[in-house]
Coordinates of C-alpha atoms in Angstrom, one line a residue:
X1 CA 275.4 139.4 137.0
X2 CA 276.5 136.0 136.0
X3 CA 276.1 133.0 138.5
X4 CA 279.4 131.1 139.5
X5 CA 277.7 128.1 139.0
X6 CA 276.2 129.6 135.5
X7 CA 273.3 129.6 137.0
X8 CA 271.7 133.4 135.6
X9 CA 270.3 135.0 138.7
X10 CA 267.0 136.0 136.8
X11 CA 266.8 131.7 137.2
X12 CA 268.0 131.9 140.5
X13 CA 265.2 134.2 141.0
X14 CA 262.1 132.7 139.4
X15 CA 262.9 129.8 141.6
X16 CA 262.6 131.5 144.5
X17 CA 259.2 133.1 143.3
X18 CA 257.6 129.6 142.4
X19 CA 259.0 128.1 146.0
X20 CA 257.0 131.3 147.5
X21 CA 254.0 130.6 145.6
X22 CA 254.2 126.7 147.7
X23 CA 255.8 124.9 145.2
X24 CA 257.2 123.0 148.3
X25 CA 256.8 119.4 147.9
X26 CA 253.9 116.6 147.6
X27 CA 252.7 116.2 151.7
X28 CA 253.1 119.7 152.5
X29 CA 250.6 121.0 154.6
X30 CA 248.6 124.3 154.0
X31 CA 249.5 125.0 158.6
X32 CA 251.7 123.1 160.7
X33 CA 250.3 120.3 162.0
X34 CA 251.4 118.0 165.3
X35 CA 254.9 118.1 167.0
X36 CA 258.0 116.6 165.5
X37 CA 260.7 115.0 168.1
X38 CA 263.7 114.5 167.0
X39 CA 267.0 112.8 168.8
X40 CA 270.1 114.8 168.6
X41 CA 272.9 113.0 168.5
X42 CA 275.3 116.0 170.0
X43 CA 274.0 119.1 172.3
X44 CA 274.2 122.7 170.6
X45 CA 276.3 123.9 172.8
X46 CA 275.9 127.3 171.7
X47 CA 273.7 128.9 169.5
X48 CA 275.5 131.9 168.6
X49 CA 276.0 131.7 164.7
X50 CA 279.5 132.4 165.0
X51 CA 280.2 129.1 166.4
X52 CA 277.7 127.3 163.7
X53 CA 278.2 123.7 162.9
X54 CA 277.5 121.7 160.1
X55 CA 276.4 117.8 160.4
X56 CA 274.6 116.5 163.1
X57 CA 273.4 120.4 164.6
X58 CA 273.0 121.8 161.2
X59 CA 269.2 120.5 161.9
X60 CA 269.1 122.1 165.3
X61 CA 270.0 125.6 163.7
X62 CA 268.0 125.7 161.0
X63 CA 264.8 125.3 163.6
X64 CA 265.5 129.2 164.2
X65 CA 268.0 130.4 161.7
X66 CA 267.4 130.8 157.8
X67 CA 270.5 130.4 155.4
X68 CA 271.0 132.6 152.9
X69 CA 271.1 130.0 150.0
X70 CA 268.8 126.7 151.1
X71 CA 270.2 123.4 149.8
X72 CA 266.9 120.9 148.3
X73 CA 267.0 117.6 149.3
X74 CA 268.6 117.0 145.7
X75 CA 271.6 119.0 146.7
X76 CA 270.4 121.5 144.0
X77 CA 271.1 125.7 145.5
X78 CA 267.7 127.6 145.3
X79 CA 266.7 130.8 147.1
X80 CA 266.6 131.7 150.8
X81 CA 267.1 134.9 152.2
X82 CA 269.2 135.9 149.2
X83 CA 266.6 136.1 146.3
X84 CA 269.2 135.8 143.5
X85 CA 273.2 135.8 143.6
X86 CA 276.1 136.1 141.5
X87 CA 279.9 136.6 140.6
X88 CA 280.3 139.8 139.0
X89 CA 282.9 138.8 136.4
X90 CA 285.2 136.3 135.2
X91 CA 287.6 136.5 137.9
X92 CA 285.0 135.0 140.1
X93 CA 286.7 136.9 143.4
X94 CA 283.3 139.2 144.5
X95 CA 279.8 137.7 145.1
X96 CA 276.6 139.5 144.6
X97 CA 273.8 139.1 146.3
X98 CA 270.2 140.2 146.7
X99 CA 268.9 140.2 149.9
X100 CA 265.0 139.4 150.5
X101 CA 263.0 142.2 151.6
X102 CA 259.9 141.8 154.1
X103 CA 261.5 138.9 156.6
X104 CA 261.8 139.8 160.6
X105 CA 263.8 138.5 162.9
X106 CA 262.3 136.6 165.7
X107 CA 263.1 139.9 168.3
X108 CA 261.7 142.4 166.0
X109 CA 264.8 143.7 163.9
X110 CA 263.7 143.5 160.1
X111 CA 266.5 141.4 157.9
X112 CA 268.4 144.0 155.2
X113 CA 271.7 144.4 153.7
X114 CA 273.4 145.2 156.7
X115 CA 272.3 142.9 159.1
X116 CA 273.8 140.4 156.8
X117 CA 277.1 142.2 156.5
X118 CA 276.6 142.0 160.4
X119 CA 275.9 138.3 160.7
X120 CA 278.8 137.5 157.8
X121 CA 281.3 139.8 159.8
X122 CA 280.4 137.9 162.6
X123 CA 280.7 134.8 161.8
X124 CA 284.4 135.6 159.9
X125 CA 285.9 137.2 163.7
X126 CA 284.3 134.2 166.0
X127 CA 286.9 131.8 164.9
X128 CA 284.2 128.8 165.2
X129 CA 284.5 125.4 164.2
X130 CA 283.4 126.5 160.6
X131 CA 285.7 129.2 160.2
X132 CA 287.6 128.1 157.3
X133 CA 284.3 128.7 155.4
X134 CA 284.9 132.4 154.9
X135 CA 288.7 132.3 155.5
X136 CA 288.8 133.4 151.8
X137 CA 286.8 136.6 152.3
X138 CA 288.3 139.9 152.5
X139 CA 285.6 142.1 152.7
X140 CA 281.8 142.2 152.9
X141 CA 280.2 145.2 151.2
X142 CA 276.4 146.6 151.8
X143 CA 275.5 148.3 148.4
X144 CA 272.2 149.2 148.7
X145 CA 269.6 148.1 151.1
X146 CA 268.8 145.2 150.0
X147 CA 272.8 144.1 148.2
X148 CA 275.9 142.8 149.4
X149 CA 278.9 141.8 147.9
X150 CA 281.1 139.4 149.0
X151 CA 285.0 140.1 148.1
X152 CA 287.5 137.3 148.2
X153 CA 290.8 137.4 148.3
X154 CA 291.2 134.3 146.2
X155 CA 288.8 132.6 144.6
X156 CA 286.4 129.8 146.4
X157 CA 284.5 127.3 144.7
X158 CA 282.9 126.2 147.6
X159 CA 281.8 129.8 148.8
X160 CA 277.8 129.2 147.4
X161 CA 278.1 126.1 149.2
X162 CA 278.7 127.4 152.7
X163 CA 275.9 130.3 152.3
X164 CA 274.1 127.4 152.4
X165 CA 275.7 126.0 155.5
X166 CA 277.2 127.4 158.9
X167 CA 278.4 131.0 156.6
X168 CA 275.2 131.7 155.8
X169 CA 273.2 131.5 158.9
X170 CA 272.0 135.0 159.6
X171 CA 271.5 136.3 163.2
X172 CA 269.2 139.7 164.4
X173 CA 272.3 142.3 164.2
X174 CA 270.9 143.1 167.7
X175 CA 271.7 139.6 169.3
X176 CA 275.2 139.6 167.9
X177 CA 277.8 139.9 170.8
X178 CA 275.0 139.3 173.4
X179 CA 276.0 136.4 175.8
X180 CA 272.0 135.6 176.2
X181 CA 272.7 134.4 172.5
X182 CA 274.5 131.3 173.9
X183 CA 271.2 130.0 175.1
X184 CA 268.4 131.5 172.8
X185 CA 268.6 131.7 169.2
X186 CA 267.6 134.9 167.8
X187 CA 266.8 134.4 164.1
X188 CA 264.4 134.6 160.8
X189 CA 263.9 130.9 160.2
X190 CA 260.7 128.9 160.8
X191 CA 260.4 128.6 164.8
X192 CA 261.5 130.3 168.1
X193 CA 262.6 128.6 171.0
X194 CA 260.3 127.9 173.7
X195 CA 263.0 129.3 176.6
X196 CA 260.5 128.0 179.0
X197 CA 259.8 124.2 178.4
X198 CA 263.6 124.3 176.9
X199 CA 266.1 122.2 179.2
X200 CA 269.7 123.1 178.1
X201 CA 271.7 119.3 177.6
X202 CA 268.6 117.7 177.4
X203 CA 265.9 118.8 174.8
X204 CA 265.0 121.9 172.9
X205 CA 261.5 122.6 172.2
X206 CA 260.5 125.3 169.5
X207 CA 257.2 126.5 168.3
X208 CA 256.1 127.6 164.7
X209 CA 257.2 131.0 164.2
X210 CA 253.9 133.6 163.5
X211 CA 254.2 135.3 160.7
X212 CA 257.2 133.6 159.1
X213 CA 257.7 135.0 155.6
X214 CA 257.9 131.3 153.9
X215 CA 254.8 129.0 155.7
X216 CA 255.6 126.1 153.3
X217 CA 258.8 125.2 155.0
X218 CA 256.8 125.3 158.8
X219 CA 255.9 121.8 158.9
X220 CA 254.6 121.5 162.3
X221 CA 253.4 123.1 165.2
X222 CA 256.6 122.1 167.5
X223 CA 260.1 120.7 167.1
X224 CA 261.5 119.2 169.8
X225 CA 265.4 118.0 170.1
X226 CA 266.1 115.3 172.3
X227 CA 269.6 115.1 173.4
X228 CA 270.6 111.3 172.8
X229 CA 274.4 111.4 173.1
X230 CA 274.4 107.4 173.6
X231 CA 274.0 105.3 170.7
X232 CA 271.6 103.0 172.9
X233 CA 269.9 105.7 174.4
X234 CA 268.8 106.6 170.7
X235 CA 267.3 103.6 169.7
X236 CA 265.0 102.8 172.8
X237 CA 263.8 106.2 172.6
X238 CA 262.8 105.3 168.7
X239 CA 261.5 102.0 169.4
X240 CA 259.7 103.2 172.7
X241 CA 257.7 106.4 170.1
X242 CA 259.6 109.0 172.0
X243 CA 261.3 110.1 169.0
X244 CA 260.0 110.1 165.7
X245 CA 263.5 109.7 163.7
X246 CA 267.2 109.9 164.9
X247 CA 270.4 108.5 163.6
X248 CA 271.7 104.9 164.3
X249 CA 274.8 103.0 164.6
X250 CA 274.6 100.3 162.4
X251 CA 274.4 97.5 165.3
X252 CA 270.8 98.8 165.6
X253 CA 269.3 98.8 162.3
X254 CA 267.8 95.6 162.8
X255 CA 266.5 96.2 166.3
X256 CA 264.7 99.9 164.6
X257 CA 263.3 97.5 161.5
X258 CA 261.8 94.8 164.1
X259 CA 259.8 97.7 165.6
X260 CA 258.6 98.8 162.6
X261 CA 260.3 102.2 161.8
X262 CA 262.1 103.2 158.1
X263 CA 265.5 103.5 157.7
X264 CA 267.3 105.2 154.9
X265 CA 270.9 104.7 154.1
X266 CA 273.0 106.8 152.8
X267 CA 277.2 106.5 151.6
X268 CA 277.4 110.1 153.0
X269 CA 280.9 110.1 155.1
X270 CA 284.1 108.0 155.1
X271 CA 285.0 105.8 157.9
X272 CA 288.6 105.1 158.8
X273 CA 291.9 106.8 160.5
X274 CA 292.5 110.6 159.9
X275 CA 296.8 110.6 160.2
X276 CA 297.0 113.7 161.8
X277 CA 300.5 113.9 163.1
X278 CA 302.2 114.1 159.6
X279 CA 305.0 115.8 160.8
X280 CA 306.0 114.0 164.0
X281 CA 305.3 116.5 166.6
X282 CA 303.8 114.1 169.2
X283 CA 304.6 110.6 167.1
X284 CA 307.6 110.8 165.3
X285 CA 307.4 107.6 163.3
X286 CA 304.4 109.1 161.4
X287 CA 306.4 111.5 159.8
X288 CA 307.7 109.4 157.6
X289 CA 305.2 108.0 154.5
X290 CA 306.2 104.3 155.0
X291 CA 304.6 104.1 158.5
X292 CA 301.7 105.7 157.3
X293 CA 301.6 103.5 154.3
X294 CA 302.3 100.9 156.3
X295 CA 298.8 101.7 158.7
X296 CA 297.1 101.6 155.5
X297 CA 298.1 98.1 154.2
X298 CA 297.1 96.7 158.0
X299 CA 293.3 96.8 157.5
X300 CA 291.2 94.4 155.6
X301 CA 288.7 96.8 154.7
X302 CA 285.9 94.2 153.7
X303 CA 286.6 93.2 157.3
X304 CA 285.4 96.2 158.5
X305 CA 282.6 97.0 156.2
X306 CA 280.9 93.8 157.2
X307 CA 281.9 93.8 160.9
X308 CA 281.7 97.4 162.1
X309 CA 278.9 99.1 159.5
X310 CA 276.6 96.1 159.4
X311 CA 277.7 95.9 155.6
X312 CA 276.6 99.4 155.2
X313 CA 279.3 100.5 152.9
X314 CA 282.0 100.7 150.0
X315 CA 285.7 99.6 150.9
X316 CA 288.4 102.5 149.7
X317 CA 291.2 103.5 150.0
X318 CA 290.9 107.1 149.4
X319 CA 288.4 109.3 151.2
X320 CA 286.7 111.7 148.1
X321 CA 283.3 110.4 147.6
X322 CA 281.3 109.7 144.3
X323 CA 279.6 113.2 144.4
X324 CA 282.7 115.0 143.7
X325 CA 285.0 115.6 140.7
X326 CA 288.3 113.9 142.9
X327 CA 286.6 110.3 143.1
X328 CA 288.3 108.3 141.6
X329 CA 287.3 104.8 141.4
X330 CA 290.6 103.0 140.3
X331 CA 291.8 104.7 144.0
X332 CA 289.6 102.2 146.0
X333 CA 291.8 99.4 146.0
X334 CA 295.3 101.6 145.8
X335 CA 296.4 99.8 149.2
X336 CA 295.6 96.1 149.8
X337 CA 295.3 94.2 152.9
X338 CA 299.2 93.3 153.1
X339 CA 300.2 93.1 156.8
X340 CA 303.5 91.6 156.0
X341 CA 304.3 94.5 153.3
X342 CA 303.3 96.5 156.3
X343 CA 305.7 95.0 158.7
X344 CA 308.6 95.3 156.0
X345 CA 307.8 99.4 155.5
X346 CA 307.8 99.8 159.2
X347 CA 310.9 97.8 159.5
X348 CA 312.4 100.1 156.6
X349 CA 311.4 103.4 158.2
X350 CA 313.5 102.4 161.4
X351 CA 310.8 100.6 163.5
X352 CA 311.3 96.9 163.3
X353 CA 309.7 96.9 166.8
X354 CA 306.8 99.0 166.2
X355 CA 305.4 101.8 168.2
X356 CA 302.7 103.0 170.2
X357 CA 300.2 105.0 169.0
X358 CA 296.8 107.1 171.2
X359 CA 293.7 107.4 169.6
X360 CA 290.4 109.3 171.3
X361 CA 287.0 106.7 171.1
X362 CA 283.8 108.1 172.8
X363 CA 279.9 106.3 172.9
X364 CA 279.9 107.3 169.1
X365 CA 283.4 105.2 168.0
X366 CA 283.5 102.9 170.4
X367 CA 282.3 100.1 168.4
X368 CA 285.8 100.9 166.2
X369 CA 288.1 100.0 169.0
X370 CA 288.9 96.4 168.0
X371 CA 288.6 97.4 164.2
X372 CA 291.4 99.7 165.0
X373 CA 293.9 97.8 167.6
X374 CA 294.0 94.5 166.2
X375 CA 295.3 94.8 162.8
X376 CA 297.3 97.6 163.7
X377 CA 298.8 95.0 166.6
X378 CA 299.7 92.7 164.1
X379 CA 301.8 94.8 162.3
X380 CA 303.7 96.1 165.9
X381 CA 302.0 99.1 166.3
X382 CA 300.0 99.2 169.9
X383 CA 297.0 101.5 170.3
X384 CA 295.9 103.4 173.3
X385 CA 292.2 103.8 173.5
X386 CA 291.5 106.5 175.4
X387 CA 287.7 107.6 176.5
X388 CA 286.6 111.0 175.6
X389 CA 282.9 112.2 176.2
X390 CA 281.0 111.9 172.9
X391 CA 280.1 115.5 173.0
X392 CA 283.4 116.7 173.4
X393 CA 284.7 114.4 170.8
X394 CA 285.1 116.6 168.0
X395 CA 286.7 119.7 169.8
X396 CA 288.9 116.9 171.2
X397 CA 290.2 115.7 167.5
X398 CA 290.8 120.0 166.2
X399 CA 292.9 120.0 169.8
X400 CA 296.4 118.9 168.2
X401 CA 296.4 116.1 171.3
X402 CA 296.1 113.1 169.6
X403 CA 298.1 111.9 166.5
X404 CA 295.7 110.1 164.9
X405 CA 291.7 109.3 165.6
X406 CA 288.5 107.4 164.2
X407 CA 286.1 109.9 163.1
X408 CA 284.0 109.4 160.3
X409 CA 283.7 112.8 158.5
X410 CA 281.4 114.2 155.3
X411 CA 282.4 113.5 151.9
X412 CA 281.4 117.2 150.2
X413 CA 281.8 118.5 147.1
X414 CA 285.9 118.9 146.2
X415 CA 286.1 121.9 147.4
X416 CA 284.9 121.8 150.8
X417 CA 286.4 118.5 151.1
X418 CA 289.7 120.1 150.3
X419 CA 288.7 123.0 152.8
X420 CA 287.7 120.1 155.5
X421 CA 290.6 118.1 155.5
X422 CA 293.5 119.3 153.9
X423 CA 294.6 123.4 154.0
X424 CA 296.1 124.4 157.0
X425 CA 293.3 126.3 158.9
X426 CA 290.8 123.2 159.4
X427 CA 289.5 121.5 162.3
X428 CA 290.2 118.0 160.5
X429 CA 294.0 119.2 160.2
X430 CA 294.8 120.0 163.8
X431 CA 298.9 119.7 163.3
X432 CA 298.1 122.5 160.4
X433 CA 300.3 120.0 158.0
X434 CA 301.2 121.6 154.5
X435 CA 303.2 119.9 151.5
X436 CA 304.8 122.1 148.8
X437 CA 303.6 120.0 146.0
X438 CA 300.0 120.0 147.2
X439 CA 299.8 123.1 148.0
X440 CA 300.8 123.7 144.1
X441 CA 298.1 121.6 143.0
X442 CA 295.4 122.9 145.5
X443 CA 296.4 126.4 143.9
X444 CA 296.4 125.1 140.4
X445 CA 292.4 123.4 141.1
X446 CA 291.5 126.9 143.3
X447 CA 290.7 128.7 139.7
X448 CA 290.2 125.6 137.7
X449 CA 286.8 126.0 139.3
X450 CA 284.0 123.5 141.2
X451 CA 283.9 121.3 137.8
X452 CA 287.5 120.5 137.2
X453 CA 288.4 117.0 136.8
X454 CA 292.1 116.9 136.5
X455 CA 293.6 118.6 138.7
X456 CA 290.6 117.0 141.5
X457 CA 291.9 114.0 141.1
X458 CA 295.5 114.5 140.7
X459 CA 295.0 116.1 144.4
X460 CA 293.0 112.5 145.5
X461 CA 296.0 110.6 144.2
X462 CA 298.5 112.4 145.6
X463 CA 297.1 112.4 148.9
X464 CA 295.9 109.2 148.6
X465 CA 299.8 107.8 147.9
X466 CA 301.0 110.0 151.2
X467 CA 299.0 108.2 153.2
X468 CA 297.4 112.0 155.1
X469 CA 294.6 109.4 156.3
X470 CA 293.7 105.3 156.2
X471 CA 290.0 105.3 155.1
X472 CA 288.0 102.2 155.0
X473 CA 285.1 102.7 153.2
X474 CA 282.4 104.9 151.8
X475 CA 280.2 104.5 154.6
X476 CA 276.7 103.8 154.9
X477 CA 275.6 105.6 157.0
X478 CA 271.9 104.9 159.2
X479 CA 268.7 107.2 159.5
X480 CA 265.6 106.0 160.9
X481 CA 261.7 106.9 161.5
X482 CA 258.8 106.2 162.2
X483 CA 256.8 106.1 159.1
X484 CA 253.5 106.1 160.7
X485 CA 254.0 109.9 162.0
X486 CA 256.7 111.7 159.7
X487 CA 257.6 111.1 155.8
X488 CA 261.4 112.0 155.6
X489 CA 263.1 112.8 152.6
X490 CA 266.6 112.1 152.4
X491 CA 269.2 114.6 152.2
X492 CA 272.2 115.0 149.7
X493 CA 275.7 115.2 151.9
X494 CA 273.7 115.1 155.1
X495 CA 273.5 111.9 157.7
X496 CA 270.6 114.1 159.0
X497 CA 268.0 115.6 156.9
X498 CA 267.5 119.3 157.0
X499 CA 264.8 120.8 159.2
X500 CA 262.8 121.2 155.6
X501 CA 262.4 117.4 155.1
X502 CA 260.7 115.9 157.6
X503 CA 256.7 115.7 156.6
X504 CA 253.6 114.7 158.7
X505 CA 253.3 111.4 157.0
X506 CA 249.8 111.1 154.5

């Protein structure tokens, strides 16, 4: 069974024994030890694994969920609850995998073959915000107790990826479909929810699971997640000791480094507009290229490194990052800061006078508002900043409502980028636009595999010269701690570190 990734699974395997023997990282303790808080940015507002999330509640699920590939801090794919994996030939279309035996679910039901066929099935019907994940998969096969196949209709190079994400989280077979699974996670990862001293919208405590099959990864006795939707709310609870890390806007690094904590900084999304109206259905004028060229050439994008990320950050024009095979570097100054140019395109497209243009800006983005409506005023084009709550912003932007938005988003490997931002079915592509000739070149990069080159960054540049989005920068982007309590180890792709990374500090 060869690896996708050519990684043998006999490999795949032997990593997973050495991990269970506690190969697990210098500061690991031999018990939990002490109680973790951490400030959530967003509320889970469900945690049924259908609807799984990625970014800022991927941490939140993996308190009581295990993946079935785990993701090191290095970005590098090891073993979780599947023990080794594999395509099972060249056409790279079916996925093997064996399942660990001896793991429990938190209720009681023991973890084989078909309870992950149960938890993948799941996940495929629930039409979450991560659905695109296993939009490829046709069928999911148990074939013996402990093996499942995967079976694609088209090949993914992204597919080991999500195990490792939203797709892979597996649930007891016997919460699936339960409404109680709303408000109590039901999994096989490293704690269980403390329903009792839980308060949902406000903080989620969780204790060390007993008998968890891997005791490396339980780091401490408790994890608590504080619900901190406000940017300032977040940083007084730091610099008060309430929490012991949480993510900043970049206004309050300095405040967090006055008071002692750590930060690390990380280029792990892009900042700028997401187009989303491509084909005119609620602005008409962005339809056309040369508007949304024209958006592009408004912003100075030093401007807003400097002004709105604290200098956190590369300017670009194009929003692959350097992790994947689609950067490319002579992309990041493909538009300058021209508004005149800008005002001549608008004036060839038809709209000498401009137009007017609603964006969505919550507790999150509001610090983008002037970033966005003045130099887009100067070329005639007048923004609407509307208020949306910061924990609905994200099903706000997938809601086809607005036209365009300020969202900073992940910059993953190509592959997931691709499946982020650009096919039809995504929450980042809310009008469902499509474009013959990228859709040729998506196909063409589809079986070239997750190492191609070419066609990766034929897809940026083409993109890039439609104008789908107006990024700003690679952006830096803010975690802090306090290093006195918890040793944190940065994440690959992840503003947030994984559940796994955060140590008792000493």
């Amino acid at each position: 069974m060869r690896s996708g990734r050519r990684v043998l699974p006999i490999l795949v395997t032997v990593v997973g024994m050495l991990a269970a023997a506690g190969c697990a990282g210098i500061g690991t303790p031999a018990s939990p030890a002490g109680v973790l808080n951490i400030g959530q940015v967003q509320d889970v507002a469900t945690w049924d694994t259908g609807q799984g999330h990625n970014g800022h509640r991927l941490v939140a699920f993996q308190t009581a969920y295990d993946t079935l590939i785990r993701r090191e801090p290095d970005g590098t794919l090891v073993p979780m609850l599947a023990t080794a994996w594999g395509y099972t030939d060249d056409t790279q279309t079916t996925l093997a995998l064996t399942i660990r035996e001896g793991v429990t679910f938190s209720d009681g039901e023991v973890l084989d073959a078909e309870a992950v066929r149960a938890s993948l099935e799941h996940f495929r019907t629930a039409n979450g915000p991560q659905a695109v994940q296993t939009a490829d998969v046709a069928e999911v096969r148990v074939t013996g107790p402990y093996r499942v196949e995967i079976e694609l209709a088209q090949p993914n190079p992204a597919l080991e990826f999500y195990l490792s994400q939203a797709a892979g989280m597996i649930a007891s077979p016997a919460a699936l479909g339960d409404p109680a699974l709303d408000r109590t996670p039901v999994g096989s990862g490293p704690y269980v929810m403390d329903e009792a001293r839980s308060v949902t919208g406000d903080r989620y405590v969780f204790r060390a699971r007993d008998g968890y099959w891997d005791p490396s990864l339980q780091q401490w006795d408790e994890v608590v997640l504080k619900v901190l939707a406000e940017p300032t709310a977040r940083i007084n609870a730091l610099v008060a000791g309430q929490v012991d890390g949480t993510q900043l806007l970049p206004r309050n690094t300095t405040q967090a480094e006055n008071a002692g904590r750590e930060i690390v900084n990380r280029d792990v999304n892009w900042a700028g507009l997401m187009l989303f109206d491509r084909d005119g259905a609620v602005v008409p004028e962005l339809a056309d290229v040369r508007v949304r060229q024209a958006i592009n050439l408004a912003f100075d994008r030093q401007v807003a490194v400097d002004g709105l990320l604290g200098g956190y950050g590369t300017p670009t024009s194009h929003v692959f990052g350097e992790a994947s095979t689609a950067f490319d570097p002579a992309l990041d100054d493909y538009y300058g800061y021209d508004p005149q140019r800008a005002r001549e395109l608008l004036a060839e497209a038809g709209h000498p006078d401009g137009f007017t243009l609603s964006m969505p800006f919550s507790a999150n983005t509001n610090d983008a508002i002037p970033f966005v409506v003045q130099p887009l005023a100067d070329i005639g084009i007048t923004v609407r900043a509307a208020s949306v709550p910061g924990q609905a912003a994200q099903s706000e932007i997938g809601s086809a409502r607005w036209p365009a938005a300020y969202f900073p988003i992940f910059q993953g490997p190509t592959w997931m980028a691709v499946e982020q931002m650009l096919v039809p079915q995504t929450l980042y592509n809310p009008f469902r636009s499509e474009d013959p000739r990228l859709d040729g070149i998506l196909d063409r990069l589809r079986v070239a595999g997750p190492d191609a080159v070419d066609e990766a960054q034929e897809m940026a540049r083409y993109v890039t010269e439609q104008a789908w989005f107006a990024p700003w920068a690679r952006m830096g982007n803010t975690y802090a701690f306090d290093g006195g309590k918890v040793r944190v180890e940065p994440q690959i792709g992840q503003v947030v570190p994984s559940i796994y990374n955060f140590h008792p500090a000493g």
